[in-house]
Amino acid sequence: MRWPWQKKETRDNDPSWAALIPSGTSAGLPVSPGNAETISTVFSCVQSIAETIGGLPLLVYRQEDNGDRVRASDHSLYRVLHDQPNERQTALEFREQLTAHVLLWGNGYAEIKSDAAGNVTSLEPIHPQNVTVLKLPSGRIRYDVADPTTGKMRALLADEVLHLKDRTDNGIVGKSRIQVAREMLGGVLASQEHGNKAWANGARLSGVLQTDNVMTNESIGRLRESWEQQFSGYGNTGKTAILENGLKYAQLSMSNEDAQWLESRQFSVEEICRIFRVPPVLVADLRHANFSNSVEMNRWFVTHTLRRWLTMWEEGCERALLGPIARKRFFVEHNVEGLLRGDSTGRAAFYQSGIAAGWLLKSEARTLENLPALEGIDDAAQADAA
């Protein structure tokens, strides 16, 4: 339903809306977030980022007057972000879901539920295919949400929606990486379908049956049907064909090896990893991996891949879930220490250097290792400092 004063509303070339419709490609196959995930590398890249983001603790901190920062576990938002954002999901499930939405659709949405005092009580995820982002003549943003069962629309204002987005051209909606790379992904889907059909035909390539005898249309059709029933499909692989009446079989198509089909499939792994900026070693492409560069790739993943998505969550939550006054004292931040800890030898050297230099206490090192506190363990260090 559109009211008279809303005639000038515009979607502003909303890429999230465009992502709803599978886009045709020169490879002949449409590409959408749904069928793109049938490509194992796309699914693995999305999972590598989404499940890592979802598994990291997202904490609310309070800045004290003396400059110290402490966990604000008594803040109402702490429970929503760290423990349970709604009645049906854990924090991991919710943040994994919204991160995957942004990676595939360019945008992730959640409805903000608040109490009478304005405190956020829950976050309800909304699938991007049910959301249309509209810019009102006043410049304000409105989110039209369709009920997937009834089709009824309801409107949410900007302060009622947590909106996370990928890179944007208009500052309103994010661009879907699937749609941006649809031509390349269409080629991958076509290659995948080619391989599937090769197996469906018994992993044999096409050819022709030749004869010097004259055949009627009826006999040609009967021969084709009989041939396909006996020799087509992986269940008929290996059967021996018996040719009668002077029939000869001649292969027409070149083999998969000649077409370098396997090589193109392997190259598509690297292409898709470039879209999501995920090191190939993290999606089980171990051709160029060894122990040394695998450890370094994990650090690269945190620094260059996850940083963008971590910052998106932190700044998005602060903007949408904390008021202007609250933002002066409270802030949201992930704890990524676990991802950067390295092996036990490296951590031991790190702690030893910190304790020796005086900027790290033994008790703090035990806390970082999730070990129980030991009474008096810091007494000697504090005495030396005195």
Tab-separated table of C-alpha atoms in Angstrom:
chain	number	residue	atom	x	y	z
A	1	MET	CA	0.000	0.000	0.000
A	2	ARG	CA	1.306	3.435	-0.896
A	3	TRP	CA	-0.003	6.649	0.622
A	4	PRO	CA	-0.385	9.829	-1.482
A	5	TRP	CA	2.560	11.568	0.159
A	6	GLN	CA	4.819	8.629	-0.643
A	7	LYS	CA	4.699	8.989	-4.433
A	8	LYS	CA	8.335	10.031	-4.639
A	9	GLU	CA	9.675	7.135	-2.645
A	10	THR	CA	12.595	5.426	-4.304
A	11	ARG	CA	14.570	2.257	-3.818
A	12	ASP	CA	17.745	4.092	-4.832
A	13	ASN	CA	18.895	1.205	-7.045
A	14	ASP	CA	18.647	-1.102	-4.057
A	15	PRO	CA	21.062	-4.014	-4.712
A	16	SER	CA	19.330	-6.063	-2.020
A	17	TRP	CA	16.138	-5.831	-4.069
A	18	ALA	CA	17.990	-6.772	-7.256
A	19	ALA	CA	19.465	-9.791	-5.494
A	20	LEU	CA	15.967	-11.234	-5.092
A	21	ILE	CA	15.718	-11.922	-8.822
A	22	PRO	CA	18.174	-14.439	-10.310
A	23	SER	CA	20.275	-12.555	-12.840
A	24	GLY	CA	20.979	-14.122	-16.227
A	25	THR	CA	24.586	-14.551	-17.269
A	26	SER	CA	26.425	-15.115	-20.527
A	27	ALA	CA	27.000	-18.717	-19.384
A	28	GLY	CA	23.253	-19.266	-19.731
A	29	LEU	CA	22.509	-19.864	-16.030
A	30	PRO	CA	20.880	-17.425	-13.587
A	31	VAL	CA	22.748	-16.541	-10.389
A	32	SER	CA	21.163	-15.737	-7.031
A	33	PRO	CA	22.315	-15.990	-3.398
A	34	GLY	CA	20.403	-19.252	-3.170
A	35	ASN	CA	22.009	-21.187	-6.013
A	36	ALA	CA	25.407	-19.517	-5.475
A	37	GLU	CA	25.629	-21.370	-2.145
A	38	THR	CA	25.408	-24.663	-4.016
A	39	ILE	CA	28.996	-23.935	-5.057
A	40	SER	CA	31.063	-25.512	-2.300
A	41	THR	CA	33.681	-22.719	-2.277
A	42	VAL	CA	31.019	-20.013	-1.879
A	43	PHE	CA	29.431	-21.924	0.999
A	44	SER	CA	32.810	-22.527	2.625
A	45	CYS	CA	33.902	-18.872	2.321
A	46	VAL	CA	30.624	-17.649	3.813
A	47	GLN	CA	30.855	-20.184	6.634
A	48	SER	CA	34.501	-19.364	7.357
A	49	ILE	CA	33.604	-15.727	7.985
A	50	ALA	CA	30.100	-16.081	9.455
A	51	GLU	CA	30.795	-18.851	11.943
A	52	THR	CA	34.012	-17.179	13.110
A	53	ILE	CA	32.224	-13.870	13.679
A	54	GLY	CA	29.369	-15.659	15.427
A	55	GLY	CA	31.728	-17.565	17.710
A	56	LEU	CA	33.650	-14.519	18.930
A	57	PRO	CA	32.393	-12.886	22.141
A	58	LEU	CA	30.729	-9.524	21.429
A	59	LEU	CA	31.003	-7.474	24.610
A	60	VAL	CA	29.742	-4.163	25.944
A	61	TYR	CA	32.382	-2.103	27.766
A	62	ARG	CA	32.118	0.925	30.023
A	63	GLN	CA	34.743	3.658	29.984
A	64	GLU	CA	35.546	4.726	33.550
A	65	ASP	CA	36.482	8.270	34.544
A	66	ASN	CA	40.099	7.210	35.182
A	67	GLY	CA	40.446	5.849	31.641
A	68	ASP	CA	40.031	2.183	32.539
A	69	ARG	CA	37.565	0.106	30.588
A	70	VAL	CA	35.543	-2.669	32.207
A	71	ARG	CA	32.923	-5.096	31.001
A	72	ALA	CA	29.470	-3.603	31.452
A	73	SER	CA	27.825	-6.919	32.294
A	74	ASP	CA	25.078	-5.048	34.132
A	75	HIS	CA	24.029	-3.190	30.967
A	76	SER	CA	20.799	-4.457	29.365
A	77	LEU	CA	22.476	-4.675	25.936
A	78	TYR	CA	25.205	-6.969	27.272
A	79	ARG	CA	22.831	-9.912	27.611
A	80	VAL	CA	21.312	-9.332	24.162
A	81	LEU	CA	24.657	-9.268	22.330
A	82	HIS	CA	26.647	-11.735	24.424
A	83	ASP	CA	24.069	-14.303	25.516
A	84	GLN	CA	20.694	-14.423	23.784
A	85	PRO	CA	19.365	-11.839	21.325
A	86	ASN	CA	15.879	-13.408	21.154
A	87	GLU	CA	13.893	-16.337	22.525
A	88	ARG	CA	14.790	-18.730	19.678
A	89	GLN	CA	18.484	-18.103	19.060
A	90	THR	CA	21.783	-18.014	20.857
A	91	ALA	CA	24.177	-15.154	20.211
A	92	LEU	CA	26.280	-17.355	17.926
A	93	GLU	CA	23.301	-18.423	15.798
A	94	PHE	CA	21.996	-14.868	15.462
A	95	ARG	CA	25.280	-13.223	14.500
A	96	GLU	CA	26.232	-16.084	12.197
A	97	GLN	CA	22.902	-15.703	10.394
A	98	LEU	CA	23.110	-11.931	9.935
A	99	THR	CA	26.749	-12.082	8.823
A	100	ALA	CA	25.851	-14.690	6.184
A	101	HIS	CA	22.991	-12.474	5.001
A	102	VAL	CA	25.386	-9.571	4.469
A	103	LEU	CA	27.919	-11.757	2.666
A	104	LEU	CA	25.329	-13.183	0.272
A	105	TRP	CA	22.717	-10.445	-0.043
A	106	GLY	CA	24.765	-7.346	0.803
A	107	ASN	CA	22.489	-6.483	3.736
A	108	GLY	CA	21.464	-7.970	7.073
A	109	TYR	CA	18.419	-6.811	9.030
A	110	ALA	CA	17.108	-7.310	12.559
A	111	GLU	CA	14.103	-5.674	14.179
A	112	ILE	CA	14.919	-3.900	17.444
A	113	LYS	CA	12.512	-4.597	20.299
A	114	SER	CA	12.679	-2.220	23.286
A	115	ASP	CA	10.940	-1.790	26.626
A	116	ALA	CA	9.111	1.296	27.872
A	117	ALA	CA	12.398	2.789	29.139
A	118	GLY	CA	14.013	2.474	25.716
A	119	ASN	CA	16.322	-0.399	26.650
A	120	VAL	CA	16.901	-2.976	23.902
A	121	THR	CA	15.308	-6.264	24.955
A	122	SER	CA	15.700	-8.407	21.820
A	123	LEU	CA	16.781	-8.466	18.189
A	124	GLU	CA	14.630	-10.379	15.687
A	125	PRO	CA	16.341	-11.287	12.384
A	126	ILE	CA	14.560	-10.479	9.108
A	127	HIS	CA	15.485	-12.225	5.868
A	128	PRO	CA	16.708	-9.725	3.242
A	129	GLN	CA	14.314	-11.106	0.608
A	130	ASN	CA	11.416	-9.823	2.724
A	131	VAL	CA	12.765	-6.268	3.079
A	132	THR	CA	12.475	-3.307	0.737
A	133	VAL	CA	14.419	-0.172	1.686
A	134	LEU	CA	12.662	3.057	0.778
A	135	LYS	CA	13.864	6.640	0.939
A	136	LEU	CA	11.072	9.029	1.902
A	137	PRO	CA	10.781	12.556	0.475
A	138	SER	CA	11.872	13.858	3.871
A	139	GLY	CA	15.154	11.974	3.492
A	140	ARG	CA	14.299	9.451	6.199
A	141	ILE	CA	14.654	5.732	5.572
A	142	ARG	CA	11.786	3.271	5.899
A	143	TYR	CA	11.934	-0.515	5.804
A	144	ASP	CA	8.916	-2.281	4.300
A	145	VAL	CA	8.850	-5.844	5.651
A	146	ALA	CA	6.708	-8.517	4.004
A	147	ASP	CA	5.337	-11.413	6.022
A	148	PRO	CA	6.544	-14.543	4.154
A	149	THR	CA	3.342	-16.468	4.980
A	150	THR	CA	0.599	-13.865	4.498
A	151	GLY	CA	2.354	-11.396	2.217
A	152	LYS	CA	1.159	-8.468	4.345
A	153	MET	CA	3.488	-5.480	4.598
A	154	ARG	CA	4.457	-3.547	7.685
A	155	ALA	CA	6.677	-0.492	7.919
A	156	LEU	CA	9.635	-0.033	10.258
A	157	LEU	CA	11.514	3.210	10.735
A	158	ALA	CA	15.299	3.438	10.751
A	159	ASP	CA	15.567	3.467	14.557
A	160	GLU	CA	13.621	0.184	14.697
A	161	VAL	CA	16.079	-1.763	12.543
A	162	LEU	CA	19.644	-2.942	13.027
A	163	HIS	CA	20.898	-2.685	9.447
A	164	LEU	CA	24.310	-4.168	8.634
A	165	LYS	CA	25.588	-3.669	5.113
A	166	ASP	CA	28.433	-4.480	2.768
A	167	ARG	CA	30.091	-1.765	0.675
A	168	THR	CA	27.487	0.729	-0.482
A	169	ASP	CA	27.219	3.124	-3.420
A	170	ASN	CA	24.470	5.302	-1.963
A	171	GLY	CA	24.976	5.019	1.800
A	172	ILE	CA	21.586	3.327	2.168
A	173	VAL	CA	21.927	-0.287	1.047
A	174	GLY	CA	24.893	-2.573	0.544
A	175	LYS	CA	25.943	-4.277	-2.686
A	176	SER	CA	25.515	-8.028	-3.004
A	177	ARG	CA	28.867	-9.634	-3.829
A	178	ILE	CA	26.966	-12.474	-5.488
A	179	GLN	CA	25.349	-10.061	-7.927
A	180	VAL	CA	28.566	-8.148	-8.554
A	181	ALA	CA	30.367	-11.403	-9.444
A	182	ARG	CA	27.399	-13.079	-11.157
A	183	GLU	CA	29.179	-13.552	-14.505
A	184	MET	CA	32.045	-15.464	-12.925
A	185	LEU	CA	29.709	-17.463	-10.693
A	186	GLY	CA	27.497	-18.257	-13.683
A	187	GLY	CA	30.508	-19.840	-15.355
A	188	VAL	CA	31.232	-21.893	-12.235
A	189	LEU	CA	27.623	-23.083	-12.071
A	190	ALA	CA	27.724	-24.001	-15.760
A	191	SER	CA	30.935	-25.961	-15.217
A	192	GLN	CA	29.370	-27.701	-12.232
A	193	GLU	CA	26.280	-28.610	-14.239
A	194	HIS	CA	28.461	-29.895	-17.076
A	195	GLY	CA	30.188	-32.305	-14.709
A	196	ASN	CA	26.896	-33.455	-13.195
A	197	LYS	CA	25.411	-34.180	-16.605
A	198	ALA	CA	28.534	-36.071	-17.606
A	199	TRP	CA	27.998	-38.385	-14.610
A	200	ALA	CA	24.265	-38.599	-15.340
A	201	ASN	CA	25.160	-39.893	-18.799
A	202	GLY	CA	27.452	-42.534	-17.408
A	203	ALA	CA	30.545	-40.303	-17.518
A	204	ARG	CA	30.622	-40.837	-21.287
A	205	LEU	CA	30.706	-37.977	-23.712
A	206	SER	CA	28.341	-37.636	-26.643
A	207	GLY	CA	28.804	-39.278	-30.008
A	208	VAL	CA	26.892	-40.515	-33.068
A	209	LEU	CA	25.762	-43.881	-34.385
A	210	GLN	CA	26.534	-44.226	-38.089
A	211	THR	CA	25.245	-46.680	-40.715
A	212	ASP	CA	25.237	-46.952	-44.477
A	213	ASN	CA	21.674	-48.297	-44.422
A	214	VAL	CA	18.615	-46.093	-44.891
A	215	MET	CA	16.620	-45.592	-41.680
A	216	THR	CA	13.114	-44.203	-41.214
A	217	ASN	CA	12.203	-41.582	-38.612
A	218	GLU	CA	10.439	-44.271	-36.600
A	219	SER	CA	13.483	-46.567	-36.528
A	220	ILE	CA	15.761	-43.635	-35.611
A	221	GLY	CA	13.567	-42.706	-32.658
A	222	ARG	CA	13.344	-46.320	-31.503
A	223	LEU	CA	17.128	-46.698	-31.699
A	224	ARG	CA	17.763	-43.500	-29.736
A	225	GLU	CA	15.322	-44.502	-26.990
A	226	SER	CA	16.769	-47.997	-26.748
A	227	TRP	CA	20.352	-46.684	-26.609
A	228	GLU	CA	19.610	-44.170	-23.857
A	229	GLN	CA	17.750	-46.722	-21.740
A	230	GLN	CA	20.577	-49.235	-21.927
A	231	PHE	CA	23.674	-47.073	-21.725
A	232	SER	CA	22.777	-43.637	-20.280
A	233	GLY	CA	23.186	-42.925	-16.552
A	234	TYR	CA	25.821	-43.826	-13.985
A	235	GLY	CA	23.969	-47.078	-13.218
A	236	ASN	CA	24.721	-48.338	-16.716
A	237	THR	CA	28.386	-47.425	-16.676
A	238	GLY	CA	30.616	-50.192	-18.013
A	239	LYS	CA	28.016	-52.022	-20.067
A	240	THR	CA	29.124	-53.338	-23.429
A	241	ALA	CA	27.278	-52.014	-26.444
A	242	ILE	CA	26.398	-54.446	-29.242
A	243	LEU	CA	25.908	-52.737	-32.587
A	244	GLU	CA	23.757	-54.381	-35.283
A	245	ASN	CA	22.960	-53.828	-38.944
A	246	GLY	CA	26.252	-52.119	-39.705
A	247	LEU	CA	25.986	-49.474	-36.957
A	248	LYS	CA	29.219	-47.772	-35.914
A	249	TYR	CA	29.818	-45.470	-32.925
A	250	ALA	CA	31.880	-42.291	-33.424
A	251	GLN	CA	32.742	-39.967	-30.537
A	252	LEU	CA	32.248	-36.280	-31.214
A	253	SER	CA	33.089	-34.380	-28.029
A	254	MET	CA	36.570	-33.901	-26.659
A	255	SER	CA	37.328	-35.349	-23.252
A	256	ASN	CA	37.167	-33.463	-19.969
A	257	GLU	CA	40.967	-33.608	-19.796
A	258	ASP	CA	41.293	-32.025	-23.248
A	259	ALA	CA	38.926	-29.246	-22.241
A	260	GLN	CA	40.896	-28.733	-19.009
A	261	TRP	CA	37.632	-29.004	-17.127
A	262	LEU	CA	39.258	-30.042	-13.869
A	263	GLU	CA	41.745	-27.179	-14.080
A	264	SER	CA	38.961	-24.652	-14.591
A	265	ARG	CA	37.128	-26.040	-11.579
A	266	GLN	CA	40.260	-25.642	-9.473
A	267	PHE	CA	40.832	-22.082	-10.701
A	268	SER	CA	37.258	-21.184	-9.697
A	269	VAL	CA	38.230	-21.841	-6.063
A	270	GLU	CA	40.791	-19.038	-6.214
A	271	GLU	CA	38.353	-16.733	-8.034
A	272	ILE	CA	35.654	-17.151	-5.385
A	273	CYS	CA	38.169	-16.720	-2.552
A	274	ARG	CA	39.050	-13.331	-4.079
A	275	ILE	CA	35.413	-12.227	-3.851
A	276	PHE	CA	35.274	-12.854	-0.107
A	277	ARG	CA	38.985	-12.203	0.579
A	278	VAL	CA	39.386	-15.597	2.245
A	279	PRO	CA	42.784	-17.391	2.071
A	280	PRO	CA	42.311	-20.577	0.004
A	281	VAL	CA	43.879	-22.660	2.776
A	282	LEU	CA	40.821	-21.897	4.950
A	283	VAL	CA	38.473	-23.499	2.406
A	284	ALA	CA	40.589	-26.692	2.241
A	285	ASP	CA	42.606	-25.689	-0.844
A	286	LEU	CA	45.949	-27.015	0.391
A	287	ARG	CA	47.873	-27.078	-2.908
A	288	HIS	CA	50.263	-24.328	-1.818
A	289	ALA	CA	49.948	-24.817	1.943
A	290	ASN	CA	52.529	-25.812	4.485
A	291	PHE	CA	52.671	-25.494	8.256
A	292	SER	CA	54.396	-22.109	8.244
A	293	ASN	CA	52.200	-20.285	5.763
A	294	SER	CA	49.005	-21.894	7.146
A	295	VAL	CA	49.641	-20.282	10.544
A	296	GLU	CA	50.398	-16.965	8.869
A	297	MET	CA	47.255	-17.235	6.724
A	298	ASN	CA	45.178	-17.572	9.887
A	299	ARG	CA	46.634	-14.286	11.131
A	300	TRP	CA	46.082	-12.717	7.705
A	301	PHE	CA	42.457	-13.878	7.871
A	302	VAL	CA	41.902	-12.070	11.164
A	303	THR	CA	43.725	-8.892	10.123
A	304	HIS	CA	42.547	-8.421	6.533
A	305	THR	CA	39.337	-10.450	6.216
A	306	LEU	CA	37.609	-10.356	9.586
A	307	ARG	CA	38.539	-6.782	10.504
A	308	ARG	CA	35.951	-5.326	8.144
A	309	TRP	CA	33.132	-7.552	9.436
A	310	LEU	CA	34.084	-7.119	13.091
A	311	THR	CA	34.062	-3.339	12.686
A	312	MET	CA	30.727	-3.530	10.845
A	313	TRP	CA	29.145	-5.293	13.822
A	314	GLU	CA	30.725	-3.046	16.447
A	315	GLU	CA	29.910	0.274	14.799
A	316	GLY	CA	26.499	-0.924	13.608
A	317	CYS	CA	25.487	-1.989	17.106
A	318	GLU	CA	26.749	1.223	18.687
A	319	ARG	CA	24.877	3.351	16.136
A	320	ALA	CA	21.575	1.474	16.295
A	321	LEU	CA	21.475	0.133	19.860
A	322	LEU	CA	23.157	2.857	21.944
A	323	GLY	CA	21.859	6.402	22.187
A	324	PRO	CA	24.076	9.481	21.659
A	325	ILE	CA	24.584	9.954	25.411
A	326	ALA	CA	25.274	6.252	26.057
A	327	ARG	CA	27.891	6.192	23.275
A	328	LYS	CA	30.001	8.656	25.229
A	329	ARG	CA	30.540	6.075	27.965
A	330	PHE	CA	29.718	2.644	26.504
A	331	PHE	CA	31.099	0.890	23.448
A	332	VAL	CA	30.855	-2.535	21.780
A	333	GLU	CA	33.894	-4.634	20.903
A	334	HIS	CA	34.779	-8.226	19.992
A	335	ASN	CA	37.333	-10.246	21.904
A	336	VAL	CA	39.660	-11.651	19.218
A	337	GLU	CA	42.461	-12.672	21.560
A	338	GLY	CA	41.679	-16.342	21.092
A	339	LEU	CA	42.191	-16.139	17.318
A	340	LEU	CA	45.592	-14.461	17.671
A	341	ARG	CA	47.021	-16.534	20.502
A	342	GLY	CA	49.139	-18.831	18.337
A	343	ASP	CA	50.678	-22.052	19.618
A	344	SER	CA	51.620	-22.793	23.235
A	345	THR	CA	55.317	-22.021	22.660
A	346	GLY	CA	54.547	-18.618	21.183
A	347	ARG	CA	52.093	-17.749	23.953
A	348	ALA	CA	54.599	-18.769	26.643
A	349	ALA	CA	57.257	-16.504	25.113
A	350	PHE	CA	54.735	-13.647	24.857
A	351	TYR	CA	53.703	-13.948	28.516
A	352	GLN	CA	57.294	-14.288	29.700
A	353	SER	CA	58.380	-11.124	27.895
A	354	GLY	CA	55.372	-9.212	29.249
A	355	ILE	CA	55.969	-10.320	32.823
A	356	ALA	CA	59.690	-9.571	32.586
A	357	ALA	CA	59.021	-6.087	31.193
A	358	GLY	CA	56.509	-5.365	33.940
A	359	TRP	CA	53.448	-4.592	31.808
A	360	LEU	CA	51.803	-7.985	32.418
A	361	LEU	CA	51.100	-9.750	35.740
A	362	LYS	CA	51.245	-13.504	36.231
A	363	SER	CA	47.629	-13.455	37.359
A	364	GLU	CA	46.639	-11.707	34.118
A	365	ALA	CA	48.472	-14.358	32.091
A	366	ARG	CA	46.560	-17.089	33.957
A	367	THR	CA	43.295	-15.288	33.218
A	368	LEU	CA	44.130	-15.165	29.507
A	369	GLU	CA	44.716	-18.919	29.621
A	370	ASN	CA	41.421	-19.490	31.490
A	371	LEU	CA	43.294	-20.867	34.493
A	372	PRO	CA	42.068	-20.430	38.110
A	373	ALA	CA	43.535	-17.634	40.194
A	374	LEU	CA	46.375	-18.373	42.632
A	375	GLU	CA	46.480	-16.308	45.799
A	376	GLY	CA	49.637	-14.254	46.214
A	377	ILE	CA	51.049	-15.058	42.768
A	378	ASP	CA	51.681	-11.340	42.062
A	379	ASP	CA	52.998	-10.402	45.520
A	380	ALA	CA	56.677	-10.701	44.576
A	381	ALA	CA	56.269	-8.604	41.436
A	382	GLN	CA	54.345	-5.905	43.280
A	383	ALA	CA	56.962	-5.836	46.052
A	384	ASP	CA	59.747	-5.387	43.501
A	385	ALA	CA	57.810	-2.547	41.877
A	386	ALA	CA	57.385	-0.850	45.254
